[in-house]
Amino acid sequence: MHQLTLAEIARGLADKKFSSEELTKVLLARIAQLDPQLNSFISLTEDLALTQAKAADARRANGESGALLGAPIAHKDLFCTQGIRTSCGSKMLDNFKAPYDATVVAKLAAAGAVTLGKTNMDEFAMGSANESSYYGAVKNPWNLEHVPGGSSGGSAAAVAARLLPAATGTDTGGSIRQPAALTNLTGLKPTYGRVSRWGMIAYASSLDQGGPMARTAEDCAIMLQGMAGFDPNDSTSIDEPVPDYSASLNGSLQGLRIGVPKEYFSAGLDPRIAELIHNSVKELEKLGAVIKEISLPNMQHAIPAYYVIAPAEASSNLSRFDGVRFGYRCEDPKNLEDLYKRSRGEGFGPEVQRRIMVGAYALSAGYYDAYYLKAQKIRRLIKNDFMAAFNEVDIILGPTTPNPAWKLGAKNSDPVAAYLEDVYTITANLAGLPGLSMPAGFVDGLPVGVQLLAPYFQEGRLLNVAHQYQLNTDWHTRTPTGF
Ligand code: GLN
């Protein structure tokens, strides 16, 4: 049963082959048995899951239907869940029970999804390896000595190991697409504003976006349907109608113009990944797509711009964790200043502290123009590059990451080496564009992802291209040994 996709589960539930309660019990037992190897969960919510599963079964018995009704999922532990620990992977929030549900959590629950637990993540979503969590590193089910990617590494490892069919993630600079690539999943970062950020603990507010992680594009469509939509509680949420994403999966790729940026194939890319990307291009050509070389000339400036803007916003967002209102408070503070300093010094881990310092520096009076303002100008140039490219093509295709999953600890002594792994993903966040990563093959037994980018609000196009590809390839069906 654990091999079923969301779409197959929906059919099985509709045909009364099994109940949501039965399925939930199977998966909870599987998590108890296998997750100790992976560490993909921070909290399990067994009681809630069984209550939700029974309620979903009752709704089905009353004639209700729906692709998510009774479907087991999990949430990255930065989505607020009422009465349940919402830690953000940090000691700072280890004792924090959210007083309300994030909009994404509430919407998926209303659609009948069953929450099995909260998944592990890099502390405050900062990282690409899921090693900065206060709750310990997450292991990649494809090779337990390797990282699963980050920051949504817990969601990725859990879904890849078939502990559950789908989970939520968030993507500020690649944190849905990169771990999806490194664990052989399909992951979608929607257009900025498509999915509400209300109750999603902020890392960098102008870049953060929640989205689905699953094994197939078909399942991402089901999840996105449950997550997307206007939310008056999020002033950056956009009031655009939500299309039927599952219905968009049947389009022909005949004549689809795919742009492949020449800058993507530079020296930093593992040549074995380059070959797999070229293979995926050939596959799409067979389906009727037309390939065109394009240029994104400002791409080289994306990492420096991102690693100014994201820490700047983080330093501001994380100022609310002061030891006074909620979260960790140090023992025996001597005075108010001591309380602030020690609560933050003891509550935040080293990567978070590094980002706060970089961000506060970039925003400080003497340096704002030199760093933050400059980075914002680069951001506009990057967006302009994409706008020009999308005048010529319908989709942009390339690798999701320059390398496959690295060994645990391999980049710990050099934060910049990890930042460079984000080179292909962060431009979509800087421009606010939707992006998807899907399985495209293996290097040394480790999964490789191909990334697709589309114009604003063309999530349906991304999902359709990925679905057509998945109808004609079987990379996404491979299961890691031992799971
Ligand atoms: N690796 C990037 C960072 O550390 C992206 C993280 C994310 O998307 N949340 O900032």
Tab-separated table of C-alpha atoms and ligand atoms in Angstrom:
chain	number	residue	atom	x	y	z
A	1	MET	CA	0.000	0.000	0.000
A	2	HIS	CA	2.913	2.339	0.704
A	3	GLN	CA	3.829	2.354	-2.994
A	4	LEU	CA	0.559	4.010	-3.989
A	5	THR	CA	0.601	7.541	-5.340
A	6	LEU	CA	-1.967	10.118	-4.265
A	7	ALA	CA	-3.891	9.557	-7.492
A	8	GLU	CA	-3.939	5.795	-6.893
A	9	ILE	CA	-4.967	6.289	-3.269
A	10	ALA	CA	-7.868	8.482	-4.377
A	11	ARG	CA	-9.035	5.720	-6.741
A	12	GLY	CA	-8.568	3.015	-4.081
A	13	LEU	CA	-10.566	5.001	-1.529
A	14	ALA	CA	-13.314	5.753	-4.050
A	15	ASP	CA	-13.515	2.059	-5.014
A	16	LYS	CA	-13.574	1.064	-1.308
A	17	LYS	CA	-10.473	-1.109	-1.751
A	18	PHE	CA	-9.253	0.225	1.622
A	19	SER	CA	-10.197	2.952	4.062
A	20	SER	CA	-8.200	6.019	4.959
A	21	GLU	CA	-7.942	4.671	8.497
A	22	GLU	CA	-6.378	1.412	7.252
A	23	LEU	CA	-3.949	3.252	5.032
A	24	THR	CA	-3.041	5.698	7.788
A	25	LYS	CA	-2.271	2.835	10.173
A	26	VAL	CA	-0.063	1.132	7.586
A	27	LEU	CA	1.917	4.303	6.986
A	28	LEU	CA	2.261	5.187	10.667
A	29	ALA	CA	3.652	1.692	11.294
A	30	ARG	CA	6.037	2.129	8.381
A	31	ILE	CA	7.243	5.453	9.740
A	32	ALA	CA	7.818	3.902	13.183
A	33	GLN	CA	9.801	1.091	11.577
A	34	LEU	CA	11.870	2.982	9.006
A	35	ASP	CA	12.184	6.601	10.008
A	36	PRO	CA	14.866	5.992	12.671
A	37	GLN	CA	17.242	5.477	9.711
A	38	LEU	CA	16.234	8.749	8.071
A	39	ASN	CA	15.201	11.202	10.809
A	40	SER	CA	12.713	12.767	8.434
A	41	PHE	CA	10.106	13.658	11.070
A	42	ILE	CA	10.362	16.111	13.959
A	43	SER	CA	6.896	15.313	15.324
A	44	LEU	CA	4.394	12.580	14.590
A	45	THR	CA	0.708	13.372	14.980
A	46	GLU	CA	-0.773	9.876	15.241
A	47	ASP	CA	-3.904	10.855	17.166
A	48	LEU	CA	-4.724	13.723	14.846
A	49	ALA	CA	-4.066	11.476	11.838
A	50	LEU	CA	-6.424	8.752	13.003
A	51	THR	CA	-9.134	11.288	13.876
A	52	GLN	CA	-8.789	12.938	10.454
A	53	ALA	CA	-8.725	9.561	8.681
A	54	LYS	CA	-11.928	8.413	10.381
A	55	ALA	CA	-13.583	11.736	9.587
A	56	ALA	CA	-12.533	11.400	5.937
A	57	ASP	CA	-13.934	7.859	5.782
A	58	ALA	CA	-17.201	9.137	7.237
A	59	ARG	CA	-17.343	11.944	4.661
A	60	ARG	CA	-16.814	9.421	1.856
A	61	ALA	CA	-19.504	7.170	3.320
A	62	ASN	CA	-21.803	10.210	3.108
A	63	GLY	CA	-21.174	10.496	-0.591
A	64	GLU	CA	-18.414	13.118	-0.621
A	65	SER	CA	-15.463	12.676	-2.936
A	66	GLY	CA	-12.237	14.501	-3.691
A	67	ALA	CA	-8.671	13.595	-4.534
A	68	LEU	CA	-7.384	14.625	-1.110
A	69	LEU	CA	-10.220	13.200	0.972
A	70	GLY	CA	-8.443	10.697	3.224
A	71	ALA	CA	-4.994	11.206	1.669
A	72	PRO	CA	-2.073	10.949	4.115
A	73	ILE	CA	0.406	13.833	3.982
A	74	ALA	CA	2.870	15.661	6.228
A	75	HIS	CA	3.834	19.297	6.659
A	76	LYS	CA	7.261	20.844	6.747
A	77	ASP	CA	7.695	21.981	10.324
A	78	LEU	CA	7.455	25.678	9.524
A	79	PHE	CA	3.749	25.556	8.693
A	80	CYS	CA	1.907	26.514	11.875
A	81	THR	CA	-0.277	23.707	13.173
A	82	GLN	CA	-2.668	24.577	15.953
A	83	GLY	CA	-1.757	23.025	19.288
A	84	ILE	CA	1.121	21.089	17.711
A	85	ARG	CA	4.800	21.899	18.012
A	86	THR	CA	5.951	24.049	15.103
A	87	SER	CA	9.709	24.146	15.548
A	88	CYS	CA	11.145	25.443	12.271
A	89	GLY	CA	13.960	22.986	12.955
A	90	SER	CA	15.223	25.288	15.709
A	91	LYS	CA	15.879	25.133	19.426
A	92	MET	CA	14.346	28.624	19.416
A	93	LEU	CA	10.908	27.152	18.717
A	94	ASP	CA	11.331	23.699	20.255
A	95	ASN	CA	8.690	24.601	22.856
A	96	PHE	CA	6.376	26.485	20.475
A	97	LYS	CA	2.888	25.184	19.847
A	98	ALA	CA	1.244	27.290	17.189
A	99	PRO	CA	-2.015	28.943	18.266
A	100	TYR	CA	-3.513	28.619	14.779
A	101	ASP	CA	-3.214	26.661	11.516
A	102	ALA	CA	-1.386	28.097	8.517
A	103	THR	CA	-3.713	28.700	5.567
A	104	VAL	CA	-2.052	25.837	3.669
A	105	VAL	CA	-2.608	23.490	6.611
A	106	ALA	CA	-6.229	24.589	7.022
A	107	LYS	CA	-6.982	24.287	3.289
A	108	LEU	CA	-5.501	20.804	2.975
A	109	ALA	CA	-7.303	19.684	6.136
A	110	ALA	CA	-10.591	21.044	4.802
A	111	ALA	CA	-10.029	19.053	1.597
A	112	GLY	CA	-9.764	15.957	3.812
A	113	ALA	CA	-6.003	15.377	3.891
A	114	VAL	CA	-4.690	13.431	6.878
A	115	THR	CA	-1.658	14.904	8.660
A	116	LEU	CA	0.784	12.202	9.770
A	117	GLY	CA	3.322	14.604	11.211
A	118	LYS	CA	5.719	17.518	10.844
A	119	THR	CA	8.861	16.985	8.817
A	120	ASN	CA	12.462	17.831	9.601
A	121	MET	CA	14.084	20.824	7.940
A	122	ASP	CA	17.095	23.063	7.981
A	123	GLU	CA	16.856	25.551	10.829
A	124	PHE	CA	14.535	28.369	9.718
A	125	ALA	CA	14.757	26.921	6.183
A	126	MET	CA	18.365	28.051	5.783
A	127	GLY	CA	20.391	25.422	4.010
A	128	SER	CA	20.673	22.983	1.139
A	129	ALA	CA	21.541	19.811	3.017
A	130	ASN	CA	19.190	19.515	5.972
A	131	GLU	CA	22.167	19.384	8.304
A	132	SER	CA	21.435	22.591	10.219
A	133	SER	CA	18.351	21.217	12.004
A	134	TYR	CA	18.349	21.301	15.801
A	135	TYR	CA	16.856	17.799	15.546
A	136	GLY	CA	19.797	16.386	13.632
A	137	ALA	CA	20.574	15.749	9.985
A	138	VAL	CA	18.185	13.945	7.653
A	139	LYS	CA	19.583	11.049	5.602
A	140	ASN	CA	18.981	10.453	1.922
A	141	PRO	CA	17.103	7.143	1.426
A	142	TRP	CA	19.085	6.550	-1.795
A	143	ASN	CA	22.281	6.429	0.229
A	144	LEU	CA	22.164	6.949	3.964
A	145	GLU	CA	25.632	8.514	3.948
A	146	HIS	CA	24.434	11.348	1.736
A	147	VAL	CA	22.336	14.454	2.368
A	148	PRO	CA	18.746	14.607	1.083
A	149	GLY	CA	19.082	18.271	0.131
A	150	GLY	CA	17.397	21.073	1.972
A	151	SER	CA	15.777	22.880	3.458
A	152	SER	CA	12.687	20.666	2.931
A	153	GLY	CA	14.856	17.560	3.363
A	154	GLY	CA	12.542	15.811	5.811
A	155	SER	CA	9.574	16.032	3.447
A	156	ALA	CA	11.800	14.819	0.602
A	157	ALA	CA	13.314	11.849	2.448
A	158	ALA	CA	9.937	10.750	3.829
A	159	VAL	CA	8.197	10.803	0.444
A	160	ALA	CA	11.149	9.233	-1.383
A	161	ALA	CA	11.260	6.399	1.178
A	162	ARG	CA	7.546	5.756	0.635
A	163	LEU	CA	6.677	6.666	4.214
A	164	LEU	CA	3.857	8.701	2.693
A	165	PRO	CA	2.814	9.831	-0.799
A	166	ALA	CA	3.221	13.611	-0.561
A	167	ALA	CA	4.240	16.446	1.714
A	168	THR	CA	4.406	20.208	1.787
A	169	GLY	CA	7.631	22.119	1.400
A	170	THR	CA	8.723	25.710	1.035
A	171	ASP	CA	11.122	27.198	-1.453
A	172	THR	CA	13.002	30.453	-0.817
A	173	GLY	CA	15.969	29.667	-3.038
A	174	GLY	CA	15.323	26.083	-4.095
A	175	SER	CA	14.215	24.240	-0.979
A	176	ILE	CA	11.445	22.319	-2.737
A	177	ARG	CA	13.151	21.697	-6.081
A	178	GLN	CA	16.654	20.872	-4.818
A	179	PRO	CA	15.705	18.189	-2.263
A	180	ALA	CA	13.200	16.823	-4.793
A	181	ALA	CA	16.053	16.484	-7.295
A	182	LEU	CA	18.373	14.847	-4.779
A	183	THR	CA	15.798	12.241	-3.706
A	184	ASN	CA	14.103	11.453	-7.053
A	185	LEU	CA	10.860	13.358	-6.452
A	186	THR	CA	8.771	15.838	-8.341
A	187	GLY	CA	8.585	19.186	-6.537
A	188	LEU	CA	6.902	22.412	-7.534
A	189	LYS	CA	7.606	25.958	-6.402
A	190	PRO	CA	4.567	27.977	-7.459
A	191	THR	CA	4.514	31.576	-8.654
A	192	TYR	CA	5.140	33.997	-5.788
A	193	GLY	CA	1.703	34.826	-4.383
A	194	ARG	CA	-0.025	31.679	-5.672
A	195	VAL	CA	0.046	29.916	-2.294
A	196	SER	CA	-0.664	31.815	0.921
A	197	ARG	CA	2.262	32.455	3.250
A	198	TRP	CA	-0.015	33.065	6.219
A	199	GLY	CA	1.177	30.881	9.091
A	200	MET	CA	4.291	29.859	7.167
A	201	ILE	CA	7.117	31.021	9.424
A	202	ALA	CA	9.013	33.584	7.368
A	203	TYR	CA	12.596	33.235	6.230
A	204	ALA	CA	12.801	35.807	3.397
A	205	SER	CA	9.316	37.135	2.768
A	206	SER	CA	9.798	38.354	-0.799
A	207	LEU	CA	11.151	34.946	-1.870
A	208	ASP	CA	9.320	32.343	0.268
A	209	GLN	CA	6.678	30.198	-1.388
A	210	GLY	CA	5.027	26.962	-0.257
A	211	GLY	CA	4.431	24.090	-2.626
A	212	PRO	CA	4.023	20.341	-3.055
A	213	MET	CA	6.553	17.492	-3.043
A	214	ALA	CA	5.429	14.112	-4.358
A	215	ARG	CA	6.612	11.329	-6.616
A	216	THR	CA	4.717	12.387	-9.726
A	217	ALA	CA	3.552	15.541	-11.459
A	218	GLU	CA	0.038	14.126	-11.273
A	219	ASP	CA	0.273	14.116	-7.472
A	220	CYS	CA	1.797	17.595	-7.366
A	221	ALA	CA	-1.245	18.795	-9.308
A	222	ILE	CA	-3.552	17.261	-6.688
A	223	MET	CA	-1.595	18.834	-3.835
A	224	LEU	CA	-1.314	22.249	-5.467
A	225	GLN	CA	-5.069	22.267	-6.038
A	226	GLY	CA	-5.493	21.962	-2.288
A	227	MET	CA	-2.899	24.612	-1.440
A	228	ALA	CA	-3.341	27.421	-3.986
A	229	GLY	CA	-5.669	30.378	-3.869
A	230	PHE	CA	-6.179	33.923	-2.702
A	231	ASP	CA	-5.918	34.578	1.016
A	232	PRO	CA	-6.923	37.938	2.475
A	233	ASN	CA	-4.593	37.205	5.403
A	234	ASP	CA	-1.527	37.378	3.126
A	235	SER	CA	-1.156	40.767	1.459
A	236	THR	CA	1.160	39.272	-1.182
A	237	SER	CA	-1.280	36.533	-2.093
A	238	ILE	CA	-2.680	37.141	-5.567
A	239	ASP	CA	-6.363	37.148	-6.400
A	240	GLU	CA	-6.214	35.051	-9.565
A	241	PRO	CA	-8.585	32.153	-10.216
A	242	VAL	CA	-7.071	28.729	-9.503
A	243	PRO	CA	-7.256	26.543	-12.617
A	244	ASP	CA	-8.000	22.825	-12.519
A	245	TYR	CA	-4.412	21.552	-12.416
A	246	SER	CA	-5.292	17.886	-12.951
A	247	ALA	CA	-7.255	18.852	-16.051
A	248	SER	CA	-4.155	20.606	-17.427
A	249	LEU	CA	-2.231	17.311	-17.582
A	250	ASN	CA	-3.499	16.201	-20.980
A	251	GLY	CA	-1.935	18.766	-23.276
A	252	SER	CA	0.124	17.724	-26.273
A	253	LEU	CA	3.725	18.928	-26.332
A	254	GLN	CA	3.580	19.330	-30.109
A	255	GLY	CA	5.233	22.632	-30.934
A	256	LEU	CA	6.057	23.482	-27.307
A	257	ARG	CA	9.087	25.789	-27.389
A	258	ILE	CA	11.686	24.779	-24.809
A	259	GLY	CA	14.557	27.152	-24.099
A	260	VAL	CA	17.849	25.776	-22.849
A	261	PRO	CA	20.067	28.555	-21.460
A	262	LYS	CA	23.657	28.277	-22.627
A	263	GLU	CA	24.904	29.654	-19.278
A	264	TYR	CA	23.576	26.512	-17.544
A	265	PHE	CA	26.240	24.283	-19.057
A	266	SER	CA	29.312	25.924	-17.553
A	267	ALA	CA	32.288	24.392	-15.824
A	268	GLY	CA	30.506	24.011	-12.478
A	269	LEU	CA	28.067	21.403	-13.806
A	270	ASP	CA	28.875	17.720	-13.323
A	271	PRO	CA	29.225	16.436	-16.934
A	272	ARG	CA	27.252	13.297	-16.059
A	273	ILE	CA	24.324	15.507	-15.041
A	274	ALA	CA	24.715	17.511	-18.248
A	275	GLU	CA	24.347	14.276	-20.214
A	276	LEU	CA	21.155	13.305	-18.375
A	277	ILE	CA	19.726	16.772	-19.016
A	278	HIS	CA	20.469	16.398	-22.720
A	279	ASN	CA	18.718	13.019	-22.648
A	280	SER	CA	15.617	14.588	-21.130
A	281	VAL	CA	15.683	17.227	-23.857
A	282	LYS	CA	15.786	14.476	-26.501
A	283	GLU	CA	12.857	12.725	-24.839
A	284	LEU	CA	10.790	15.916	-24.935
A	285	GLU	CA	11.775	16.486	-28.565
A	286	LYS	CA	10.374	13.039	-29.364
A	287	LEU	CA	7.091	14.230	-27.845
A	288	GLY	CA	7.000	17.150	-30.237
A	289	ALA	CA	8.786	19.926	-28.356
A	290	VAL	CA	11.042	22.327	-30.246
A	291	ILE	CA	14.369	23.147	-28.585
A	292	LYS	CA	15.997	26.549	-28.729
A	293	GLU	CA	19.211	27.788	-27.159
A	294	ILE	CA	18.622	30.928	-25.106
A	295	SER	CA	20.678	33.191	-22.865
A	296	LEU	CA	20.184	34.408	-19.303
A	297	PRO	CA	23.137	36.817	-19.214
A	298	ASN	CA	22.778	37.975	-15.591
A	299	MET	CA	22.580	34.515	-14.081
A	300	GLN	CA	26.132	34.737	-12.750
A	301	HIS	CA	25.033	37.529	-10.369
A	302	ALA	CA	22.171	35.534	-8.859
A	303	ILE	CA	24.003	33.871	-5.976
A	304	PRO	CA	25.632	37.050	-4.645
A	305	ALA	CA	22.328	38.956	-4.972
A	306	TYR	CA	20.337	36.197	-3.272
A	307	TYR	CA	22.814	35.829	-0.430
A	308	VAL	CA	22.391	39.532	0.333
A	309	ILE	CA	18.607	39.782	-0.054
A	310	ALA	CA	17.648	36.546	1.733
A	311	PRO	CA	19.806	37.194	4.840
A	312	ALA	CA	18.689	40.841	4.910
A	313	GLU	CA	15.049	39.815	5.054
A	314	ALA	CA	15.870	36.997	7.477
A	315	SER	CA	17.623	39.374	9.879
A	316	SER	CA	14.470	41.449	9.977
A	317	ASN	CA	12.031	38.516	10.176
A	318	LEU	CA	13.974	36.738	12.904
A	319	SER	CA	14.157	39.820	15.143
A	320	ARG	CA	10.789	38.735	16.581
A	321	PHE	CA	12.487	35.829	18.361
A	322	ASP	CA	13.712	37.807	21.330
A	323	GLY	CA	13.162	35.488	24.264
A	324	VAL	CA	10.252	37.624	25.454
A	325	ARG	CA	7.130	36.802	23.500
A	326	PHE	CA	7.503	33.177	22.511
A	327	GLY	CA	10.092	30.514	21.937
A	328	TYR	CA	13.302	29.869	23.821
A	329	ARG	CA	14.307	32.009	26.790
A	330	CYS	CA	17.708	31.686	28.463
A	331	GLU	CA	18.001	30.676	32.126
A	332	ASP	CA	18.380	33.384	34.769
A	333	PRO	CA	18.763	36.495	32.631
A	334	LYS	CA	20.640	39.240	34.481
A	335	ASN	CA	18.879	42.088	32.722
A	336	LEU	CA	16.937	42.738	29.523
A	337	GLU	CA	19.997	42.962	27.309
A	338	ASP	CA	21.345	39.710	28.703
A	339	LEU	CA	17.948	38.099	28.059
A	340	TYR	CA	17.975	39.162	24.398
A	341	LYS	CA	21.582	38.256	23.794
A	342	ARG	CA	21.632	34.867	25.447
A	343	SER	CA	18.168	33.800	24.288
A	344	ARG	CA	19.159	34.488	20.686
A	345	GLY	CA	22.727	33.259	21.100
A	346	GLU	CA	21.590	29.978	22.640
A	347	GLY	CA	18.350	29.548	20.670
A	348	PHE	CA	19.717	30.018	17.129
A	349	GLY	CA	22.261	27.682	15.551
A	350	PRO	CA	25.423	28.821	13.748
A	351	GLU	CA	24.019	29.066	10.187
A	352	VAL	CA	21.075	31.176	11.344
A	353	GLN	CA	23.391	33.449	13.340
A	354	ARG	CA	25.649	33.820	10.300
A	355	ARG	CA	22.711	34.859	8.111
A	356	ILE	CA	21.405	37.338	10.710
A	357	MET	CA	24.834	38.966	10.918
A	358	VAL	CA	25.282	39.160	7.135
A	359	GLY	CA	21.762	40.514	6.726
A	360	ALA	CA	22.003	43.115	9.480
A	361	TYR	CA	25.299	44.292	8.022
A	362	ALA	CA	23.889	44.576	4.480
A	363	LEU	CA	20.961	46.633	5.778
A	364	SER	CA	22.997	48.926	8.025
A	365	ALA	CA	23.062	52.631	7.196
A	366	GLY	CA	26.521	52.773	5.657
A	367	TYR	CA	26.156	49.641	3.528
A	368	TYR	CA	22.528	49.568	2.422
A	369	ASP	CA	23.240	51.225	-0.945
A	370	ALA	CA	26.354	49.193	-1.616
A	371	TYR	CA	24.806	45.793	-0.901
A	372	TYR	CA	21.054	45.632	-0.451
A	373	LEU	CA	20.082	48.210	-3.054
A	374	LYS	CA	22.602	46.816	-5.529
A	375	ALA	CA	21.241	43.314	-4.987
A	376	GLN	CA	17.707	44.545	-5.649
A	377	LYS	CA	18.860	46.075	-8.941
A	378	ILE	CA	20.426	42.771	-9.961
A	379	ARG	CA	17.170	41.100	-9.053
A	380	ARG	CA	15.373	43.285	-11.589
A	381	LEU	CA	17.959	42.456	-14.276
A	382	ILE	CA	17.439	38.742	-13.634
A	383	LYS	CA	13.690	39.159	-13.951
A	384	ASN	CA	14.185	41.107	-17.202
A	385	ASP	CA	16.328	38.258	-18.585
A	386	PHE	CA	13.466	35.844	-17.951
A	387	MET	CA	10.870	38.155	-19.467
A	388	ALA	CA	12.964	38.418	-22.624
A	389	ALA	CA	13.450	34.644	-22.725
A	390	PHE	CA	9.737	33.953	-22.329
A	391	ASN	CA	9.059	36.086	-25.393
A	392	GLU	CA	10.803	33.351	-27.355
A	393	VAL	CA	10.022	30.130	-25.484
A	394	ASP	CA	7.248	28.537	-23.409
A	395	ILE	CA	9.413	26.667	-20.909
A	396	ILE	CA	13.023	26.961	-19.771
A	397	LEU	CA	14.809	23.673	-19.073
A	398	GLY	CA	18.046	22.843	-17.301
A	399	PRO	CA	19.564	20.978	-14.386
A	400	THR	CA	18.101	21.529	-10.913
A	401	THR	CA	21.477	21.152	-9.214
A	402	PRO	CA	25.089	21.166	-10.434
A	403	ASN	CA	25.940	17.987	-8.463
A	404	PRO	CA	24.163	14.951	-7.052
A	405	ALA	CA	23.651	14.635	-3.279
A	406	TRP	CA	26.924	15.087	-1.425
A	407	LYS	CA	28.127	13.162	1.627
A	408	LEU	CA	26.893	14.231	5.034
A	409	GLY	CA	29.326	16.762	6.456
A	410	ALA	CA	31.192	17.286	3.180
A	411	LYS	CA	30.370	20.983	2.884
A	412	ASN	CA	30.036	21.850	6.568
A	413	SER	CA	33.305	23.701	6.891
A	414	ASP	CA	32.628	25.866	3.847
A	415	PRO	CA	29.182	27.538	3.790
A	416	VAL	CA	29.876	29.163	0.415
A	417	ALA	CA	30.390	25.728	-1.203
A	418	ALA	CA	26.826	24.879	-0.164
A	419	TYR	CA	25.502	28.255	-1.380
A	420	LEU	CA	26.914	27.510	-4.856
A	421	GLU	CA	24.670	24.442	-5.105
A	422	ASP	CA	21.712	26.845	-5.397
A	423	VAL	CA	22.900	28.348	-8.680
A	424	TYR	CA	20.079	26.952	-10.837
A	425	THR	CA	17.193	27.354	-8.428
A	426	ILE	CA	17.473	30.823	-6.865
A	427	THR	CA	16.820	32.816	-10.028
A	428	ALA	CA	13.187	31.642	-10.060
A	429	ASN	CA	12.734	32.963	-6.523
A	430	LEU	CA	14.384	36.287	-7.334
A	431	ALA	CA	12.015	36.661	-10.303
A	432	GLY	CA	8.972	35.114	-8.541
A	433	LEU	CA	8.523	32.520	-11.298
A	434	PRO	CA	7.135	29.001	-10.934
A	435	GLY	CA	9.611	26.115	-11.202
A	436	LEU	CA	9.452	22.344	-11.064
A	437	SER	CA	12.056	19.642	-10.612
A	438	MET	CA	11.454	16.109	-11.854
A	439	PRO	CA	13.522	12.905	-11.889
A	440	ALA	CA	15.807	12.547	-14.907
A	441	GLY	CA	18.154	9.674	-14.104
A	442	PHE	CA	20.934	8.612	-11.763
A	443	VAL	CA	24.639	9.250	-11.237
A	444	ASP	CA	26.448	6.711	-9.035
A	445	GLY	CA	23.072	5.498	-7.770
A	446	LEU	CA	22.055	9.023	-6.742
A	447	PRO	CA	19.073	10.796	-8.346
A	448	VAL	CA	19.371	13.746	-10.725
A	449	GLY	CA	16.655	16.315	-11.373
A	450	VAL	CA	15.754	18.353	-14.408
A	451	GLN	CA	14.273	21.773	-13.739
A	452	LEU	CA	11.494	23.406	-15.757
A	453	LEU	CA	10.617	27.101	-15.398
A	454	ALA	CA	7.533	28.812	-16.823
A	455	PRO	CA	6.001	32.294	-16.968
A	456	TYR	CA	3.953	33.565	-14.019
A	457	PHE	CA	0.948	31.408	-13.101
A	458	GLN	CA	1.796	28.715	-15.666
A	459	GLU	CA	2.014	25.963	-13.045
A	460	GLY	CA	-0.379	23.933	-15.202
A	461	ARG	CA	2.076	24.081	-18.109
A	462	LEU	CA	4.927	22.858	-15.901
A	463	LEU	CA	2.826	20.030	-14.518
A	464	ASN	CA	1.675	19.009	-17.982
A	465	VAL	CA	5.202	18.880	-19.426
A	466	ALA	CA	6.384	16.868	-16.423
A	467	HIS	CA	3.398	14.535	-16.661
A	468	GLN	CA	3.929	13.881	-20.381
A	469	TYR	CA	7.599	13.185	-19.645
A	470	GLN	CA	6.636	10.816	-16.827
A	471	LEU	CA	4.199	8.945	-19.068
A	472	ASN	CA	7.180	8.172	-21.304
A	473	THR	CA	9.964	7.578	-18.762
A	474	ASP	CA	10.196	5.567	-15.567
A	475	TRP	CA	12.836	7.420	-13.507
A	476	HIS	CA	10.171	8.691	-11.116
A	477	THR	CA	8.980	5.139	-10.348
A	478	ARG	CA	12.341	3.903	-9.011
A	479	THR	CA	12.348	3.042	-5.318
A	480	PRO	CA	15.419	3.319	-3.076
A	481	THR	CA	16.749	-0.082	-1.912
A	482	GLY	CA	15.625	-0.927	1.602
A	483	PHE	CA	12.464	1.158	1.360
B	1	GLN	N1	19.695	26.956	0.125
B	1	GLN	C1	19.035	28.224	0.127
B	1	GLN	C2	19.329	28.958	1.404
B	1	GLN	O1	19.935	28.413	2.233
B	1	GLN	C3	17.560	28.073	-0.095
B	1	GLN	C4	16.799	27.682	1.090
B	1	GLN	C5	15.325	27.692	0.871
B	1	GLN	O2	14.853	27.680	-0.272
B	1	GLN	N2	14.587	27.758	1.958
B	1	GLN	O3	18.960	30.080	1.588
